[in-house]
XYZ file of C-alpha atoms in Angstrom:
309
model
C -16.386 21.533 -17.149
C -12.828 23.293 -16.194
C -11.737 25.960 -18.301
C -8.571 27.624 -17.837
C -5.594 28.638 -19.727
C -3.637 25.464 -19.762
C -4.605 22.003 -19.616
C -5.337 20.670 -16.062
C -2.754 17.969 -16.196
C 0.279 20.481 -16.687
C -0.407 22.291 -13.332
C -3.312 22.064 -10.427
C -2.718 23.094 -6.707
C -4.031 21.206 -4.399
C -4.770 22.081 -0.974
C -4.852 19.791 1.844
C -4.573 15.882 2.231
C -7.019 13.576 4.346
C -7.969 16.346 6.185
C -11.216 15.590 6.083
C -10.457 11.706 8.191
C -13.100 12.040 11.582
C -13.504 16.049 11.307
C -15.889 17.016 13.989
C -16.164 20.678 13.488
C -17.604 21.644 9.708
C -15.399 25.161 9.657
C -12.695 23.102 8.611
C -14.712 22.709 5.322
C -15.181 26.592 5.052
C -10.844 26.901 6.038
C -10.179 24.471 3.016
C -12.681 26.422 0.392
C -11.173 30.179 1.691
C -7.742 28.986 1.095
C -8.719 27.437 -2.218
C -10.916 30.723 -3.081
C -7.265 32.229 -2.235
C -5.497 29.771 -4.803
C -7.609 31.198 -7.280
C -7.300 35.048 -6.581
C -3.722 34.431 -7.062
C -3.527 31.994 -10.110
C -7.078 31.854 -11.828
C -5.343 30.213 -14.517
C -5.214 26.502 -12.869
C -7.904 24.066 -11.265
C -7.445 23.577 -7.379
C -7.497 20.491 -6.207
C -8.355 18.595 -2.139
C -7.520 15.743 -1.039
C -9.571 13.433 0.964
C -9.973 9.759 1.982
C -13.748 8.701 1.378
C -14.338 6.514 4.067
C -18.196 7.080 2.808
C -20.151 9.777 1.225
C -20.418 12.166 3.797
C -16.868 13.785 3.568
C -17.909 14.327 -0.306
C -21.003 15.688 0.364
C -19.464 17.924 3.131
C -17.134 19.108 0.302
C -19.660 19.320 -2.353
C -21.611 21.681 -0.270
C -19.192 23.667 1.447
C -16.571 24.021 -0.652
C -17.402 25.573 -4.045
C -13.888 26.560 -4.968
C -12.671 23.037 -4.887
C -12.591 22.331 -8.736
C -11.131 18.787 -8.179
C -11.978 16.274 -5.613
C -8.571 13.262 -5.209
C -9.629 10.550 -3.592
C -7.138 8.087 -1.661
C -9.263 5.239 -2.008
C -7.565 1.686 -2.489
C -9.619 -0.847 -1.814
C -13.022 1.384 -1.754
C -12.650 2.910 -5.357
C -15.153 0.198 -6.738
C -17.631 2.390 -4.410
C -16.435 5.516 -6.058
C -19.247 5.906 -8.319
C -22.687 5.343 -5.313
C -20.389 7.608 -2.932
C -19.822 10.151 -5.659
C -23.235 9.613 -6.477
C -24.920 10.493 -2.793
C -22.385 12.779 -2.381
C -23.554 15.015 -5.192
C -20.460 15.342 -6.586
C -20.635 16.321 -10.158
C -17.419 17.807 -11.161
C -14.163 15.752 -12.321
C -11.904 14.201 -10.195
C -8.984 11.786 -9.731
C -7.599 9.057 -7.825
C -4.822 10.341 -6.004
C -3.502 6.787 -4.143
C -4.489 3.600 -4.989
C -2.236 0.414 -4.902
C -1.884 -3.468 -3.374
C -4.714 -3.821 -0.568
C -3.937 -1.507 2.452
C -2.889 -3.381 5.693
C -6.460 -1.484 7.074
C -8.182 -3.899 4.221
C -6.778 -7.190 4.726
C -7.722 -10.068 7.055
C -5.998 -9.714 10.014
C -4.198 -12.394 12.662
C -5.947 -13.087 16.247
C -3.841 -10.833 17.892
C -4.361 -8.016 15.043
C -1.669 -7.884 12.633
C -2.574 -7.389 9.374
C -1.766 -10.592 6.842
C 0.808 -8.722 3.943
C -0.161 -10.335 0.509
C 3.005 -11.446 -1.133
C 4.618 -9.405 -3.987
C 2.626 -11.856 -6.677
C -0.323 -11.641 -4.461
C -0.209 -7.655 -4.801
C 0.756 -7.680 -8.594
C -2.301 -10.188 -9.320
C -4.482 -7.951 -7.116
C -3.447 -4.250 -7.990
C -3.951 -5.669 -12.190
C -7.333 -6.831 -11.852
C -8.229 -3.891 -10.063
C -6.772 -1.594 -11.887
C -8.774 -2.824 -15.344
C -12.006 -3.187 -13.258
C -12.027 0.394 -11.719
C -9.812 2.757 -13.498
C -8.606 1.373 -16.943
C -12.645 1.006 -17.609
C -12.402 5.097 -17.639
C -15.414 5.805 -15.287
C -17.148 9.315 -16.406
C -15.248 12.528 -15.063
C -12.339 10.932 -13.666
C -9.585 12.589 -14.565
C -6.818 10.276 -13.303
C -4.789 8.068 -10.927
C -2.110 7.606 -9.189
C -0.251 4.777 -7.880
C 0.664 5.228 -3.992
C 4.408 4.891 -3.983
C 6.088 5.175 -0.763
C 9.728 4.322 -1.191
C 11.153 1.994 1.733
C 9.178 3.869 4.310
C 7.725 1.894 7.569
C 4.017 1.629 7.833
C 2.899 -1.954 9.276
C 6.082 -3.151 7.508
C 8.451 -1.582 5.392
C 7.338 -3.914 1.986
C 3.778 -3.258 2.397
C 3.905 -0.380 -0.187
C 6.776 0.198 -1.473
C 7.161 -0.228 -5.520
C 11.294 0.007 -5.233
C 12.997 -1.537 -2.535
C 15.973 0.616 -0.491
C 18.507 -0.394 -3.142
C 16.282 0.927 -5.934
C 15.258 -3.018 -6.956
C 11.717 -2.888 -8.953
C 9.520 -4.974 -7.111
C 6.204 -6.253 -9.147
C 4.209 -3.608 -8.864
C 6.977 -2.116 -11.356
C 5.805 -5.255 -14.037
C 2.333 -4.489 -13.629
C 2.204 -1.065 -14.444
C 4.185 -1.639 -17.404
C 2.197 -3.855 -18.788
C -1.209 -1.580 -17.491
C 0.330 1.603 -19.118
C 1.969 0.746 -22.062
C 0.371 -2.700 -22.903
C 3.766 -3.917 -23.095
C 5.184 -7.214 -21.251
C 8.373 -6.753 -19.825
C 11.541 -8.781 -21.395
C 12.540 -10.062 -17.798
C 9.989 -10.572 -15.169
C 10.252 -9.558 -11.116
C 10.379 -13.383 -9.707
C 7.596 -14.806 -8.370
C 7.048 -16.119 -4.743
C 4.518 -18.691 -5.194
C 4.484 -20.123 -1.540
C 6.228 -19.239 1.701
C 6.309 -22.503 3.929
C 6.856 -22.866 7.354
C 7.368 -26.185 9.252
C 5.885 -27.624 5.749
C 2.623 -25.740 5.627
C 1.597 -22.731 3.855
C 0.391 -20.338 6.994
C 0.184 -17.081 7.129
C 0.723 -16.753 10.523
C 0.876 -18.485 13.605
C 1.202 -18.371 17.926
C 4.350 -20.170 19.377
C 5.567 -20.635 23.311
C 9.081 -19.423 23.851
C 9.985 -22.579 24.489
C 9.124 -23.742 21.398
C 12.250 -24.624 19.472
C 13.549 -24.439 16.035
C 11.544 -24.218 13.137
C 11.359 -24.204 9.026
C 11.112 -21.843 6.630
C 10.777 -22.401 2.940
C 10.633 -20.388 -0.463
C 8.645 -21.872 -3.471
C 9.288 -19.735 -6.263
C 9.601 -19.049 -9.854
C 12.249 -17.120 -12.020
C 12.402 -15.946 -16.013
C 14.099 -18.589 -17.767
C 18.032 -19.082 -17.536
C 18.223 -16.720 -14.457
C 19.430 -17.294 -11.166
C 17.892 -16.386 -7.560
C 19.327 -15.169 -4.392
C 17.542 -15.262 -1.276
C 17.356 -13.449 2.545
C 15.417 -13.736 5.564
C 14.984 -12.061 8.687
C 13.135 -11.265 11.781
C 11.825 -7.738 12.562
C 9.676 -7.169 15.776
C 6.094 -6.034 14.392
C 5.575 -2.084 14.012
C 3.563 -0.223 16.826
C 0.633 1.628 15.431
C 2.104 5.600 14.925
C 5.287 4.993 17.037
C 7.046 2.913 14.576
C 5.750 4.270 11.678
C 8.705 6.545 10.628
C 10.916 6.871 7.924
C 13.569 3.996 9.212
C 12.076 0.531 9.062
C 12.528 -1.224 11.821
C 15.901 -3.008 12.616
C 16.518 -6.869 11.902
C 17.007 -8.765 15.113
C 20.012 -10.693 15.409
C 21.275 -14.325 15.892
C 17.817 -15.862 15.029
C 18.325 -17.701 11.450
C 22.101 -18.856 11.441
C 22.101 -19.106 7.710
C 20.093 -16.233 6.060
C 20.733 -16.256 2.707
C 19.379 -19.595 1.398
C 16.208 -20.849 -0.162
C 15.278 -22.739 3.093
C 16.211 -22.089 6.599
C 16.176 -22.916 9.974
C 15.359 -20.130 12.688
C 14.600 -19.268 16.493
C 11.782 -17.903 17.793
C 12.789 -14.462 19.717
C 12.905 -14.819 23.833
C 10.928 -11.706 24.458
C 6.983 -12.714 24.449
C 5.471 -10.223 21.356
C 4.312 -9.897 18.303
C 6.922 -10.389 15.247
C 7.586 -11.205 11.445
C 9.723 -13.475 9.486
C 10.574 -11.503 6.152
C 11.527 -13.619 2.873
C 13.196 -11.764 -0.178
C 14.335 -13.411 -3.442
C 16.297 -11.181 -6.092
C 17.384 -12.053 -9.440
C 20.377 -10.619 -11.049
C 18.775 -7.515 -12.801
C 17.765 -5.929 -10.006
C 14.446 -7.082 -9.410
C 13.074 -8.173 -5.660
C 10.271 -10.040 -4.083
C 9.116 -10.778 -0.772
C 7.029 -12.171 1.348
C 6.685 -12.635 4.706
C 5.245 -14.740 7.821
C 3.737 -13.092 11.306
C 3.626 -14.674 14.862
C 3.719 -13.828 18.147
C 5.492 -15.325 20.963
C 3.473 -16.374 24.657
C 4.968 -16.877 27.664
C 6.256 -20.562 28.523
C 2.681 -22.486 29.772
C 0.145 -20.638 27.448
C -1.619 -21.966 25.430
C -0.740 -22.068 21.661
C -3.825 -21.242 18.915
């Protein structure tokens, strides 16, 4: 059990963050205890805290055995927090710790397209999703966990730039916002984030799809739901898909131009780019109290002559 002056949640230092993802050489385990054994010289008032992602029980094993100064053990886990408890377990991890970042499924977790892009759930997809979870595997109060966090990124570009964020770049709650209201406080919120039921294109609900260049124009559609008496507002556009680590930076990347003629209504029309690739189709409704949703579509274009999947 921690005992120090204060209560853990007013102050813990934490040193380190994934550190531990594919290390080969154990003296980085040793490096993270000496610094922590260092946090403590200096301030043996307050727990210190790592940070790791637990990909499987080894890492907390590793940590358990060569880092005794580590009082706290954060875990970004998403999706593989429901195997908290057997990794903590065969780890021999006995002291408290937390879930430092958790949120919708991680674009490494869903189902992904034939040419590898990661399907985005849609904002009610991830609001469904992050509620369940959160009353299955954190909200149940498992023994010695201390905490959780929910991963908020801001409007920051990783896959795409919706994938995690909670606000949108004009500070518009999305519903992850609604959820953990309603997780936290117990609380339903007077005016709920509008929900994107369906996102059609050419008629059919698919969440992705290969086209030829030559392929023509095509249909996008919106089915969605709003709090009674309010109004939506809609926009679409086309953003080329992120390269892994190159275009994952702080500026999402940039809309590409003249390809829906009419952006801003429920349904559209819009043209495939001319450059063969891999892109997305992004859908946003807002309401008018500064709430957002999205969803959106990938493809990828082929060269004229191959074949389509």
């Amino acid at each position: 059990m921690l005992k120090y002056k204060h209560h853990p949640a007013l102050l813990m230092w934490c040193v380190g963050n994934e550190w531990a993802m594919e290390a080969s050489n154990f003296r980085v385990y040793d490096e993270v205890n000496r610094l922590a054994a260092l946090v403590h010289e200096l301030d043996p008032d307050h727990p210190v805290a790592t940070v790791i992602s637990p990909d499987s029980e080894r890492a907390i094993w590793l940590v358990q055995e060569r880092c005794p100064s580590i009082d706290v053990l954060a875990l970004n886990s998403y999706a593989l927090t429901e195997k908290l408890p057997q990794f903590l377990k065969k780890g021999g991890w006995e002291k408290p710790y937390l879930i430092s970042e958790y949120g919708a499924q991680a674009y490494w977790e869903t189902p992904v397209t034939p040419w590898k892009a990661p399907i985005e759930p849609t904002s009610q997809q991830k609001y469904d999703y992050v509620k369940k979870f959160y009353r299955q595997y954190i909200g149940s109060q498992p023994p010695n966990c201390l905490g959780s966090y929910l991963f908020y990124w801001g409007f920051k570009q990783e896959e795409t730039h919706t994938w995690f964020n909670v606000f949108d770049d004009q500070g518009r709650a999305t519903s992850l916002v609604d959820a953990m209201q309603q997780l936290w406080s117990g609380k339903q919120p007077q005016l709920k984030v509008p929900e994107i039921q369906t996102l059609l294109i050419d008629g059919k609900a698919s969440p992705y799809q290969s086209y030829t260049v030559s392929s023509g124009v095509h249909q996008a559609q919106l089915l969605t739901n709003a709090s009674k008496g309010d109004t939506l507002t809609y926009y679409w556009e086309i953003k080329r898909r992120a390269q892994f680590s190159a275009d994952y930076a702080g500026t999402p990347m940039p809309s590409l131009k003249g390809l829906i003629p009419i952006p801003n209504r429920l349904s559209i029309s819009f043209k495939l780019p001319t450059k063969p690739g891999a892109y997305r189709l992004f859908a946003y409704a807002y309401d008018r109290h500064r709430h957002v949703s999205s969803a959106n579509f990938a493809f990828e274009v082929k060269p004229s002559g191959s074949a389509s999947d």
